[in-house]
mmCIF file of C-alpha atoms in Angstrom:
data_model
loop_
_atom_site.group_PDB
_atom_site.id
_atom_site.type_symbol
_atom_site.label_atom_id
_atom_site.label_comp_id
_atom_site.label_asym_id
_atom_site.label_seq_id
_atom_site.Cartn_x
_atom_site.Cartn_y
_atom_site.Cartn_z
ATOM 1 C CA MET A 1 15.989 -5.540 132.890
ATOM 2 C CA PRO A 2 16.110 -9.383 132.973
ATOM 3 C CA LEU A 3 18.345 -11.410 135.254
ATOM 4 C CA PRO A 4 21.576 -12.109 133.378
ATOM 5 C CA ALA A 5 22.049 -15.725 132.296
ATOM 6 C CA ALA A 6 25.544 -15.694 133.735
ATOM 7 C CA GLY A 7 26.941 -13.593 136.531
ATOM 8 C CA ARG A 8 28.644 -10.375 135.535
ATOM 9 C CA PRO A 9 32.050 -9.163 136.754
ATOM 10 C CA ALA A 10 31.809 -7.098 139.934
ATOM 11 C CA VAL A 11 33.630 -4.206 138.312
ATOM 12 C CA ASP A 12 31.008 -4.027 135.561
ATOM 13 C CA VAL A 13 28.162 -4.120 138.076
ATOM 14 C CA ALA A 14 29.766 -1.280 140.055
ATOM 15 C CA ALA A 15 30.238 0.755 136.891
ATOM 16 C CA ASP A 16 26.569 0.314 136.017
ATOM 17 C CA LEU A 17 25.540 1.466 139.482
ATOM 18 C CA ASP A 18 27.669 4.584 139.163
ATOM 19 C CA ALA A 19 26.197 5.270 135.727
ATOM 20 C CA ARG A 20 22.645 4.916 137.070
ATOM 21 C CA ARG A 21 23.079 7.735 139.574
ATOM 22 C CA VAL A 22 24.516 10.309 137.186
ATOM 23 C CA GLY A 23 21.203 12.166 137.229
ATOM 24 C CA ASP A 24 20.852 12.103 141.021
ATOM 25 C CA VAL A 25 21.225 15.282 143.041
ATOM 26 C CA ASP A 26 24.775 16.027 144.213
ATOM 27 C CA TRP A 27 24.252 15.908 147.967
ATOM 28 C CA ARG A 28 27.963 15.754 148.763
ATOM 29 C CA HIS A 29 28.356 19.339 147.548
ATOM 30 C CA GLY A 30 25.333 20.741 149.378
ATOM 31 C CA ARG A 31 22.887 20.719 146.469
ATOM 32 C CA ALA A 32 20.206 18.677 148.240
ATOM 33 C CA PHE A 33 18.132 20.524 150.848
ATOM 34 C CA SER A 34 16.164 17.365 151.649
ATOM 35 C CA LEU A 35 16.548 13.594 152.000
ATOM 36 C CA ALA A 36 20.342 13.463 152.458
ATOM 37 C CA TYR A 37 22.308 14.534 155.536
ATOM 38 C CA TYR A 38 26.036 15.014 155.108
ATOM 39 C CA ALA A 39 28.732 16.284 157.438
ATOM 40 C CA GLY A 40 31.926 15.259 155.681
ATOM 41 C CA GLU A 41 33.712 12.313 154.099
ATOM 42 C CA ASP A 42 35.260 11.253 157.402
ATOM 43 C CA ILE A 43 31.893 10.713 159.083
ATOM 44 C CA LEU A 44 30.530 9.025 155.964
ATOM 45 C CA GLY A 45 33.556 6.739 155.927
ATOM 46 C CA VAL A 46 33.060 5.707 159.559
ATOM 47 C CA ALA A 47 29.394 4.940 158.885
ATOM 48 C CA THR A 48 30.179 2.996 155.711
ATOM 49 C CA ASP A 49 32.844 0.882 157.375
ATOM 50 C CA ALA A 50 30.688 0.061 160.417
ATOM 51 C CA TYR A 51 27.669 -0.739 158.241
ATOM 52 C CA ALA A 52 29.723 -3.144 156.130
ATOM 53 C CA ARG A 53 31.104 -4.891 159.223
ATOM 54 C CA PHE A 54 27.584 -5.718 160.461
ATOM 55 C CA LEU A 55 25.790 -5.929 157.118
ATOM 56 C CA MET A 56 24.755 -9.573 157.472
ATOM 57 C CA GLU A 57 24.135 -9.668 161.224
ATOM 58 C CA ASN A 58 20.415 -9.860 162.014
ATOM 59 C CA ALA A 59 18.920 -7.706 164.754
ATOM 60 C CA LEU A 60 15.737 -9.812 164.770
ATOM 61 C CA ASN A 61 17.313 -11.980 167.459
ATOM 62 C CA THR A 62 20.004 -10.363 169.544
ATOM 63 C CA GLY A 63 20.366 -13.630 171.448
ATOM 64 C CA ALA A 64 22.410 -14.797 168.488
ATOM 65 C CA PHE A 65 24.065 -11.398 168.098
ATOM 66 C CA PRO A 66 24.600 -9.978 171.592
ATOM 67 C CA SER A 67 26.855 -7.348 170.046
ATOM 68 C CA LEU A 68 23.778 -5.735 168.471
ATOM 69 C CA ARG A 69 21.934 -5.758 171.781
ATOM 70 C CA ALA A 70 24.817 -3.909 173.395
ATOM 71 C CA LEU A 71 25.221 -1.463 170.505
ATOM 72 C CA GLN A 72 21.497 -0.656 170.487
ATOM 73 C CA ALA A 73 21.488 -0.171 174.261
ATOM 74 C CA ASP A 74 24.376 2.284 173.994
ATOM 75 C CA VAL A 75 22.659 4.250 171.211
ATOM 76 C CA VAL A 76 19.341 4.431 173.068
ATOM 77 C CA ASP A 77 21.150 5.511 176.245
ATOM 78 C CA ILE A 78 22.880 8.374 174.398
ATOM 79 C CA VAL A 79 19.583 9.579 172.937
ATOM 80 C CA SER A 80 17.927 9.311 176.344
ATOM 81 C CA GLY A 81 20.670 11.505 177.763
ATOM 82 C CA TRP A 82 20.023 14.164 175.144
ATOM 83 C CA LEU A 83 16.310 14.094 175.972
ATOM 84 C CA HIS A 84 16.609 13.900 179.773
ATOM 85 C CA GLY A 85 14.987 10.474 179.809
ATOM 86 C CA GLY A 86 16.274 9.536 183.240
ATOM 87 C CA GLU A 87 17.003 6.050 184.562
ATOM 88 C CA ALA A 88 13.510 4.747 183.839
ATOM 89 C CA ALA A 89 13.444 5.649 180.130
ATOM 90 C CA ALA A 90 13.408 2.758 177.672
ATOM 91 C CA GLY A 91 13.326 2.490 173.918
ATOM 92 C CA PHE A 92 14.357 0.725 170.750
ATOM 93 C CA MET A 93 16.082 1.564 167.519
ATOM 94 C CA THR A 94 13.879 1.543 164.433
ATOM 95 C CA SER A 95 14.333 1.881 160.683
ATOM 96 C CA GLY A 96 13.399 5.579 160.622
ATOM 97 C CA GLY A 97 11.059 8.265 161.818
ATOM 98 C CA THR A 98 8.039 6.724 160.148
ATOM 99 C CA GLU A 99 8.475 3.433 162.008
ATOM 100 C CA SER A 100 9.109 5.290 165.270
ATOM 101 C CA ILE A 101 5.893 7.266 164.821
ATOM 102 C CA LEU A 102 3.914 4.191 163.814
ATOM 103 C CA LEU A 103 5.053 2.390 166.948
ATOM 104 C CA ALA A 104 4.218 5.341 169.201
ATOM 105 C CA VAL A 105 0.668 5.400 167.816
ATOM 106 C CA LEU A 106 0.386 1.624 168.186
ATOM 107 C CA ALA A 107 1.578 1.824 171.803
ATOM 108 C CA ALA A 108 -0.971 4.530 172.563
ATOM 109 C CA ARG A 109 -3.763 2.477 171.000
ATOM 110 C CA GLU A 110 -2.789 -0.642 172.933
ATOM 111 C CA ARG A 111 -2.528 1.267 176.206
ATOM 112 C CA GLY A 112 -5.976 2.745 175.614
ATOM 113 C CA ARG A 113 -7.402 -0.711 175.001
ATOM 114 C CA ALA A 114 -5.693 -2.323 177.970
ATOM 115 C CA GLU A 115 -6.206 0.362 180.602
ATOM 116 C CA ARG A 116 -9.473 2.019 179.536
ATOM 117 C CA GLY A 117 -11.165 -0.410 177.179
ATOM 118 C CA VAL A 118 -11.127 2.046 174.257
ATOM 119 C CA SER A 119 -12.475 0.250 171.177
ATOM 120 C CA GLU A 120 -12.668 3.133 168.684
ATOM 121 C CA PRO A 121 -9.561 5.178 169.462
ATOM 122 C CA ASN A 122 -8.667 8.606 168.151
ATOM 123 C CA MET A 123 -5.627 10.835 168.311
ATOM 124 C CA VAL A 124 -5.613 14.620 168.345
ATOM 125 C CA LEU A 125 -2.804 16.337 166.503
ATOM 126 C CA PRO A 126 -2.051 19.618 164.745
ATOM 127 C CA ALA A 127 -2.357 19.873 160.968
ATOM 128 C CA SER A 128 1.423 20.298 160.829
ATOM 129 C CA ALA A 129 2.258 16.904 162.389
ATOM 130 C CA HIS A 130 4.111 14.505 160.103
ATOM 131 C CA ALA A 131 2.278 12.496 157.449
ATOM 132 C CA ALA A 132 3.477 9.295 159.143
ATOM 133 C CA PHE A 133 0.757 9.832 161.752
ATOM 134 C CA GLU A 134 -1.790 9.473 158.945
ATOM 135 C CA LYS A 135 -0.122 6.245 157.882
ATOM 136 C CA ALA A 136 -0.368 5.017 161.465
ATOM 137 C CA ALA A 137 -4.040 5.985 161.610
ATOM 138 C CA HIS A 138 -4.647 4.039 158.397
ATOM 139 C CA TYR A 139 -2.693 0.978 159.487
ATOM 140 C CA PHE A 140 -3.948 0.729 163.065
ATOM 141 C CA GLY A 141 -7.540 1.954 162.872
ATOM 142 C CA VAL A 142 -7.019 5.121 164.887
ATOM 143 C CA GLU A 143 -9.101 8.154 163.942
ATOM 144 C CA SER A 144 -6.938 11.148 163.081
ATOM 145 C CA ARG A 145 -8.339 14.431 164.365
ATOM 146 C CA ARG A 146 -6.284 17.143 162.689
ATOM 147 C CA ILE A 147 -6.559 20.573 164.311
ATOM 148 C CA PRO A 148 -5.687 23.832 162.491
ATOM 149 C CA VAL A 149 -2.495 25.521 163.623
ATOM 150 C CA GLY A 150 -2.260 29.130 164.711
ATOM 151 C CA ASP A 151 -1.065 32.065 162.649
ATOM 152 C CA ASP A 152 2.473 31.260 163.824
ATOM 153 C CA TRP A 153 2.134 27.673 162.457
ATOM 154 C CA ARG A 154 2.315 26.212 165.960
ATOM 155 C CA ALA A 155 -0.183 23.799 167.464
ATOM 156 C CA ASP A 156 -3.114 25.411 169.292
ATOM 157 C CA PRO A 157 -3.536 23.572 172.628
ATOM 158 C CA SER A 158 -6.928 25.094 173.409
ATOM 159 C CA THR A 159 -8.391 23.970 170.097
ATOM 160 C CA MET A 160 -6.799 20.554 170.531
ATOM 161 C CA ALA A 161 -8.357 20.284 173.993
ATOM 162 C CA ALA A 162 -11.815 20.803 172.525
ATOM 163 C CA ALA A 163 -11.292 17.784 170.245
ATOM 164 C CA VAL A 164 -10.298 15.394 173.041
ATOM 165 C CA ASP A 165 -12.876 12.921 174.332
ATOM 166 C CA ASP A 166 -12.995 9.645 176.261
ATOM 167 C CA ALA A 167 -11.766 7.696 173.217
ATOM 168 C CA THR A 168 -8.661 9.824 172.706
ATOM 169 C CA VAL A 169 -5.516 7.764 173.227
ATOM 170 C CA LEU A 170 -2.824 10.146 171.988
ATOM 171 C CA LEU A 171 -1.899 13.807 171.747
ATOM 172 C CA VAL A 172 0.905 14.875 169.418
ATOM 173 C CA ALA A 173 3.413 17.720 169.442
ATOM 174 C CA SER A 174 6.418 18.297 167.186
ATOM 175 C CA ALA A 175 9.852 19.688 167.972
ATOM 176 C CA PRO A 176 10.046 21.069 165.380
ATOM 177 C CA GLN A 177 7.212 20.349 162.983
ATOM 178 C CA TYR A 178 8.536 19.742 159.482
ATOM 179 C CA PRO A 179 6.517 22.050 157.181
ATOM 180 C CA GLN A 180 7.436 25.438 158.702
ATOM 181 C CA GLY A 181 10.208 24.458 161.111
ATOM 182 C CA VAL A 182 8.716 25.748 164.369
ATOM 183 C CA VAL A 183 8.429 23.986 167.733
ATOM 184 C CA ASP A 184 4.969 23.329 169.126
ATOM 185 C CA PRO A 185 4.022 24.354 172.700
ATOM 186 C CA VAL A 186 4.910 20.958 174.131
ATOM 187 C CA ALA A 187 4.244 21.768 177.785
ATOM 188 C CA ALA A 188 0.679 22.930 177.166
ATOM 189 C CA ILE A 189 -0.124 19.890 175.016
ATOM 190 C CA ALA A 190 1.458 17.481 177.495
ATOM 191 C CA ALA A 191 -0.602 19.069 180.291
ATOM 192 C CA LEU A 192 -3.743 17.994 178.434
ATOM 193 C CA ALA A 193 -2.412 14.439 178.379
ATOM 194 C CA VAL A 194 -1.810 14.540 182.130
ATOM 195 C CA GLU A 195 -5.403 15.604 182.723
ATOM 196 C CA ARG A 196 -6.683 12.621 180.736
ATOM 197 C CA ALA A 197 -3.959 10.122 181.712
ATOM 198 C CA ILE A 198 -3.232 9.435 178.044
ATOM 199 C CA ASN A 199 -0.119 9.330 175.908
ATOM 200 C CA CYS A 200 1.631 12.411 174.567
ATOM 201 C CA HIS A 201 4.155 11.830 171.814
ATOM 202 C CA VAL A 202 6.716 14.459 170.852
ATOM 203 C CA ASP A 203 7.961 13.967 167.314
ATOM 204 C CA ALA A 204 11.556 15.161 167.568
ATOM 205 C CA CYS A 205 12.759 13.292 164.505
ATOM 206 C CA MET A 206 14.137 16.568 163.144
ATOM 207 C CA GLY A 207 15.065 18.273 166.409
ATOM 208 C CA GLY A 208 16.019 15.549 168.854
ATOM 209 C CA VAL A 209 19.716 16.072 168.177
ATOM 210 C CA THR A 210 19.782 19.758 167.269
ATOM 211 C CA LEU A 211 17.600 21.202 170.032
ATOM 212 C CA PRO A 212 19.698 19.906 172.955
ATOM 213 C CA TYR A 213 22.822 21.398 171.404
ATOM 214 C CA LEU A 214 21.114 24.641 170.398
ATOM 215 C CA GLU A 215 20.075 25.016 174.037
ATOM 216 C CA ARG A 216 23.675 24.550 175.124
ATOM 217 C CA LEU A 217 24.767 27.056 172.468
ATOM 218 C CA GLY A 218 22.601 29.651 174.178
ATOM 219 C CA HIS A 219 19.607 29.687 171.848
ATOM 220 C CA PRO A 220 16.232 30.011 173.550
ATOM 221 C CA VAL A 221 14.675 26.533 173.657
ATOM 222 C CA GLU A 222 11.470 25.877 175.554
ATOM 223 C CA PRO A 223 11.399 22.485 177.333
ATOM 224 C CA PHE A 224 10.246 19.893 174.809
ATOM 225 C CA ASP A 225 11.485 16.554 176.142
ATOM 226 C CA PHE A 226 11.048 14.277 179.165
ATOM 227 C CA ARG A 227 11.593 17.212 181.495
ATOM 228 C CA VAL A 228 8.006 18.113 180.597
ATOM 229 C CA ASP A 229 5.427 16.366 182.756
ATOM 230 C CA GLY A 230 3.101 14.330 180.547
ATOM 231 C CA VAL A 231 5.489 13.499 177.695
ATOM 232 C CA THR A 232 5.302 9.717 177.402
ATOM 233 C CA SER A 233 7.229 9.035 174.196
ATOM 234 C CA MET A 234 9.550 10.700 171.697
ATOM 235 C CA SER A 235 11.013 9.913 168.282
ATOM 236 C CA VAL A 236 14.500 10.970 167.165
ATOM 237 C CA ASP A 237 16.099 10.207 163.805
ATOM 238 C CA LEU A 238 19.824 9.578 163.969
ATOM 239 C CA HIS A 239 20.170 9.352 160.202
ATOM 240 C CA LYS A 240 19.260 13.023 160.081
ATOM 241 C CA TYR A 241 21.228 15.378 162.332
ATOM 242 C CA ALA A 242 23.372 12.693 163.941
ATOM 243 C CA TYR A 243 24.616 12.029 160.367
ATOM 244 C CA THR A 244 24.496 8.236 160.677
ATOM 245 C CA ALA A 245 23.627 5.804 157.882
ATOM 246 C CA LYS A 246 20.029 5.584 156.685
ATOM 247 C CA GLY A 247 17.830 3.253 158.709
ATOM 248 C CA ALA A 248 18.509 4.592 162.214
ATOM 249 C CA SER A 249 15.895 6.167 164.450
ATOM 250 C CA VAL A 250 15.001 5.797 168.125
ATOM 251 C CA VAL A 251 11.600 5.652 169.740
ATOM 252 C CA LEU A 252 11.918 6.358 173.449
ATOM 253 C CA TYR A 253 9.362 5.976 176.255
ATOM 254 C CA GLY A 254 9.251 7.313 179.769
ATOM 255 C CA ASP A 255 9.491 3.776 181.173
ATOM 256 C CA LYS A 256 9.366 0.101 180.207
ATOM 257 C CA GLN A 257 5.679 -0.153 181.104
ATOM 258 C CA LEU A 258 4.853 2.345 178.357
ATOM 259 C CA ARG A 259 7.309 0.725 175.968
ATOM 260 C CA ARG A 260 5.833 -2.768 176.306
ATOM 261 C CA TYR A 261 2.682 -1.685 174.479
ATOM 262 C CA GLN A 262 4.598 -1.441 171.192
ATOM 263 C CA THR A 263 6.157 -4.910 171.326
ATOM 264 C CA PHE A 264 4.681 -8.065 169.788
ATOM 265 C CA ILE A 265 4.950 -11.689 170.945
ATOM 266 C CA THR A 266 3.175 -14.756 169.612
ATOM 267 C CA GLU A 267 3.347 -18.542 169.822
ATOM 268 C CA ASN A 268 0.438 -19.030 167.418
ATOM 269 C CA TRP A 269 2.380 -20.881 164.738
ATOM 270 C CA LEU A 270 4.619 -23.948 164.500
ATOM 271 C CA GLY A 271 7.891 -22.080 164.928
ATOM 272 C CA GLY A 272 7.979 -21.355 168.657
ATOM 273 C CA VAL A 273 8.032 -18.026 170.448
ATOM 274 C CA TYR A 274 8.315 -15.059 168.063
ATOM 275 C CA GLY A 275 9.044 -11.675 169.565
ATOM 276 C CA SER A 276 9.491 -8.365 167.792
ATOM 277 C CA SER A 277 10.348 -4.934 169.127
ATOM 278 C CA GLY A 278 9.032 -3.137 166.061
ATOM 279 C CA ILE A 279 7.416 -3.493 162.671
ATOM 280 C CA GLN A 280 10.372 -5.133 160.981
ATOM 281 C CA GLY A 281 11.318 -8.721 161.562
ATOM 282 C CA THR A 282 14.687 -9.340 159.996
ATOM 283 C CA LYS A 283 16.796 -6.201 159.964
ATOM 284 C CA SER A 284 20.422 -5.718 159.144
ATOM 285 C CA GLY A 285 22.739 -4.873 161.989
ATOM 286 C CA GLY A 286 24.450 -2.411 159.666
ATOM 287 C CA ALA A 287 22.360 0.620 160.591
ATOM 288 C CA VAL A 288 22.699 -0.144 164.315
ATOM 289 C CA ALA A 289 26.469 -0.477 164.084
ATOM 290 C CA ALA A 290 26.826 2.594 161.881
ATOM 291 C CA ALA A 291 24.787 4.691 164.320
ATOM 292 C CA TRP A 292 26.904 3.548 167.258
ATOM 293 C CA ALA A 293 30.146 4.105 165.362
ATOM 294 C CA VAL A 294 29.296 7.621 164.189
ATOM 295 C CA LEU A 295 28.100 8.659 167.650
ATOM 296 C CA GLN A 296 31.381 7.421 169.121
ATOM 297 C CA TYR A 297 33.456 9.053 166.382
ATOM 298 C CA VAL A 298 31.787 12.467 166.460
ATOM 299 C CA GLY A 299 31.341 12.720 170.230
ATOM 300 C CA ASP A 300 29.742 15.463 172.256
ATOM 301 C CA ASP A 301 32.125 18.201 171.133
ATOM 302 C CA GLY A 302 31.642 17.181 167.520
ATOM 303 C CA TYR A 303 27.864 17.423 167.676
ATOM 304 C CA PHE A 304 28.185 20.761 169.407
ATOM 305 C CA ALA A 305 30.254 22.030 166.446
ATOM 306 C CA LEU A 306 28.065 20.390 163.777
ATOM 307 C CA THR A 307 24.904 21.861 165.280
ATOM 308 C CA ALA A 308 26.487 25.300 165.430
ATOM 309 C CA ALA A 309 27.496 25.006 161.758
ATOM 310 C CA ALA A 310 24.023 23.873 160.694
ATOM 311 C CA ARG A 311 22.401 26.722 162.615
ATOM 312 C CA ARG A 312 24.756 29.301 161.107
ATOM 313 C CA ALA A 313 23.951 27.996 157.653
ATOM 314 C CA ALA A 314 20.210 28.019 158.339
ATOM 315 C CA GLU A 315 20.292 31.592 159.606
ATOM 316 C CA ALA A 316 22.272 32.644 156.526
ATOM 317 C CA VAL A 317 19.740 31.031 154.204
ATOM 318 C CA ALA A 318 16.785 32.513 156.076
ATOM 319 C CA THR A 319 18.320 35.992 156.046
ATOM 320 C CA ALA A 320 19.054 35.760 152.337
ATOM 321 C CA ILE A 321 15.562 34.549 151.464
ATOM 322 C CA ALA A 322 14.018 37.375 153.466
ATOM 323 C CA GLY A 323 16.023 39.785 151.303
ATOM 324 C CA ILE A 324 14.977 38.401 147.903
ATOM 325 C CA ASP A 325 12.251 40.430 146.255
ATOM 326 C CA GLY A 326 9.132 38.323 145.787
ATOM 327 C CA LEU A 327 9.891 35.743 148.493
ATOM 328 C CA VAL A 328 8.657 35.558 152.070
ATOM 329 C CA LEU A 329 9.669 33.316 154.962
ATOM 330 C CA ARG A 330 6.824 31.291 156.439
ATOM 331 C CA ALA A 331 8.519 31.586 159.826
ATOM 332 C CA TRP A 332 11.918 32.299 161.245
ATOM 333 C CA PRO A 333 13.365 28.806 161.845
ATOM 334 C CA ASP A 334 13.456 27.503 165.400
ATOM 335 C CA THR A 335 16.106 24.960 164.414
ATOM 336 C CA THR A 336 17.444 24.315 160.904
ATOM 337 C CA LEU A 337 14.287 23.922 158.785
ATOM 338 C CA ILE A 338 13.206 26.758 156.519
ATOM 339 C CA ALA A 339 9.972 27.230 154.574
ATOM 340 C CA PHE A 340 9.342 30.092 152.177
ATOM 341 C CA GLY A 341 6.883 31.109 149.512
ATOM 342 C CA ALA A 342 5.835 34.014 147.327
ATOM 343 C CA ASP A 343 4.604 37.219 148.906
ATOM 344 C CA ASP A 344 2.274 37.443 145.878
ATOM 345 C CA PRO A 345 1.457 33.925 144.565
ATOM 346 C CA ALA A 346 -0.215 35.426 141.507
ATOM 347 C CA ALA A 347 3.040 37.120 140.525
ATOM 348 C CA LEU A 348 5.475 34.318 141.394
ATOM 349 C CA ASP A 349 4.944 30.556 141.231
ATOM 350 C CA VAL A 350 7.338 29.035 143.769
ATOM 351 C CA PHE A 351 6.972 25.589 142.224
ATOM 352 C CA ALA A 352 8.326 27.070 138.993
ATOM 353 C CA VAL A 353 11.222 28.360 141.101
ATOM 354 C CA ALA A 354 11.781 24.786 142.303
ATOM 355 C CA ASP A 355 11.780 23.600 138.693
ATOM 356 C CA ALA A 356 14.353 26.257 137.839
ATOM 357 C CA LEU A 357 16.515 25.203 140.788
ATOM 358 C CA TRP A 358 16.340 21.549 139.745
ATOM 359 C CA ALA A 359 17.328 22.477 136.202
ATOM 360 C CA ARG A 360 20.439 24.000 137.771
ATOM 361 C CA GLY A 361 21.131 20.883 139.861
ATOM 362 C CA TRP A 362 19.642 21.967 143.204
ATOM 363 C CA TYR A 363 16.860 20.097 145.036
ATOM 364 C CA VAL A 364 14.380 21.591 147.517
ATOM 365 C CA ASP A 365 11.122 20.165 148.858
ATOM 366 C CA ARG A 366 7.789 21.423 147.534
ATOM 367 C CA GLN A 367 4.925 21.558 149.967
ATOM 368 C CA GLY A 368 1.599 23.103 150.805
ATOM 369 C CA PRO A 369 -0.815 24.480 151.616
ATOM 370 C CA PRO A 370 0.194 27.217 151.210
ATOM 371 C CA PRO A 371 2.487 26.617 148.209
ATOM 372 C CA SER A 372 5.974 26.683 149.686
ATOM 373 C CA LEU A 373 9.526 25.524 149.220
ATOM 374 C CA HIS A 374 11.412 23.885 152.049
ATOM 375 C CA CYS A 375 15.096 23.654 152.932
ATOM 376 C CA THR A 376 16.484 21.197 155.450
ATOM 377 C CA VAL A 377 19.829 22.812 156.218
ATOM 378 C CA THR A 378 22.703 20.694 157.545
ATOM 379 C CA ALA A 379 26.285 21.269 158.626
ATOM 380 C CA GLY A 380 27.373 20.146 155.167
ATOM 381 C CA HIS A 381 25.591 23.094 153.573
ATOM 382 C CA GLU A 382 27.664 25.807 155.223
ATOM 383 C CA ALA A 383 30.240 25.924 152.438
ATOM 384 C CA SER A 384 27.639 26.121 149.649
ATOM 385 C CA ILE A 385 25.218 28.733 151.036
ATOM 386 C CA ASP A 386 26.535 31.678 149.026
ATOM 387 C CA THR A 387 26.311 29.668 145.813
ATOM 388 C CA PHE A 388 22.798 28.487 146.622
ATOM 389 C CA VAL A 389 21.584 31.999 147.375
ATOM 390 C CA ALA A 390 22.956 33.249 144.039
ATOM 391 C CA VAL A 391 21.304 30.365 142.171
ATOM 392 C CA LEU A 392 18.022 30.947 144.023
ATOM 393 C CA GLN A 393 18.061 34.629 143.066
ATOM 394 C CA ASP A 394 18.721 33.659 139.456
ATOM 395 C CA ALA A 395 15.871 31.128 139.505
ATOM 396 C CA VAL A 396 13.454 33.704 140.937
ATOM 397 C CA ASP A 397 14.503 36.205 138.284
ATOM 398 C CA ASP A 398 13.872 33.627 135.559
ATOM 399 C CA VAL A 399 10.381 32.869 136.817
ATOM 400 C CA GLN A 400 9.541 36.535 137.233
ATOM 401 C CA ARG A 401 10.539 37.036 133.610
ATOM 402 C CA GLY A 402 7.861 34.528 132.652
ATOM 403 C CA ALA A 403 9.272 31.030 132.909
ATOM 404 C CA GLY A 404 5.789 29.506 133.327
ATOM 405 C CA ARG A 405 4.135 27.418 135.981
ATOM 406 C CA GLY A 406 5.716 24.666 138.048
ATOM 407 C CA THR A 407 4.507 21.351 139.433
ATOM 408 C CA ALA A 408 3.709 20.689 143.073
ATOM 409 C CA GLY A 409 5.795 17.520 143.243
ATOM 410 C CA ALA A 410 5.636 15.156 146.225
ATOM 411 C CA TYR A 411 7.351 14.634 149.564
ATOM 412 C CA GLY A 412 7.467 10.877 148.905
ATOM 413 C CA THR A 413 6.681 8.625 145.964
ATOM 414 C CA VAL A 414 4.969 5.245 145.448
ATOM 415 C CA GLU A 415 6.702 4.094 142.261
#
């Protein structure tokens, strides 16, 4: 589409935008079990208003925008409280979980170089750890040593220990890991890091909000945060289960000494001192302000209720899936993430089930190995669970009647 020769009326531009998204999944009514996190129009409205207020402010230099410095400090402090960071903990907001993970790997590499002279660093992580760790390995020249998970899909600390050597700069655990929704044995993995005096990152992008509240709700939650000796850094996405606007994550370190390894400063150009806390340079203050505003609006009691609703919905989905002939849960969810597949892959193609769901207007992730479907269940799904279960049963019936084979799809795209 070429640039118009003359500007178009704003109302026409808005109408075109609305028309373009007609084929998008209807996340407001619980039909997206991935990518979108929704907890009501009121929360969305607060986020939208705050984002618009700070849309043009630039968090590259908070000297010019001290409001953003203060807002970020408040947000990081709240997250630190959830994760028992203590007075020494320090962190930054980032654009999302991928940037938080990239920075944690970078910090581990730089610490290894500075303190131990490691020139060919590696990190040891379970096969279930997020794909962003592979991106970090590619970007920063860190060897990725992926270790098979156990039969319960959790990381195997003993097998990870065997892969650690003098060039290892980072160990990784997830709380929970994304593919099957279970929490790794963080304490055992962090103990390995203590032995070697190296970094241990806990990826809590999915669970950093839900797990603290699930613990308070009485669910059994093994220590996964800074209460565990050896955990040096954590990542938590606020645009997931804190229901803030997209572009809001936090990477948190045990102290400022650990945090400084992720920052970048240079004077090697004609523009003076350039400092950056993360990968981005210029970044809108909108996501920072929206995160702060939603956290203030929802409050502790609100997140307690939203987490309870998301957990109820997840348990309802998991129970229903376990009762559908031909389907099998990969694991009972530790938080709100559910993976399921076919008990006989030769008899039922779950990717064809995903195709059938999409044809009915419902979106689920496709993943593997093994071939599986994945539901990220939020508080906004609670009202639509019964409908989803009925549609899922109908989709399974269609495929079992011979609807053909499906496509594996992708978690992310490059076009």
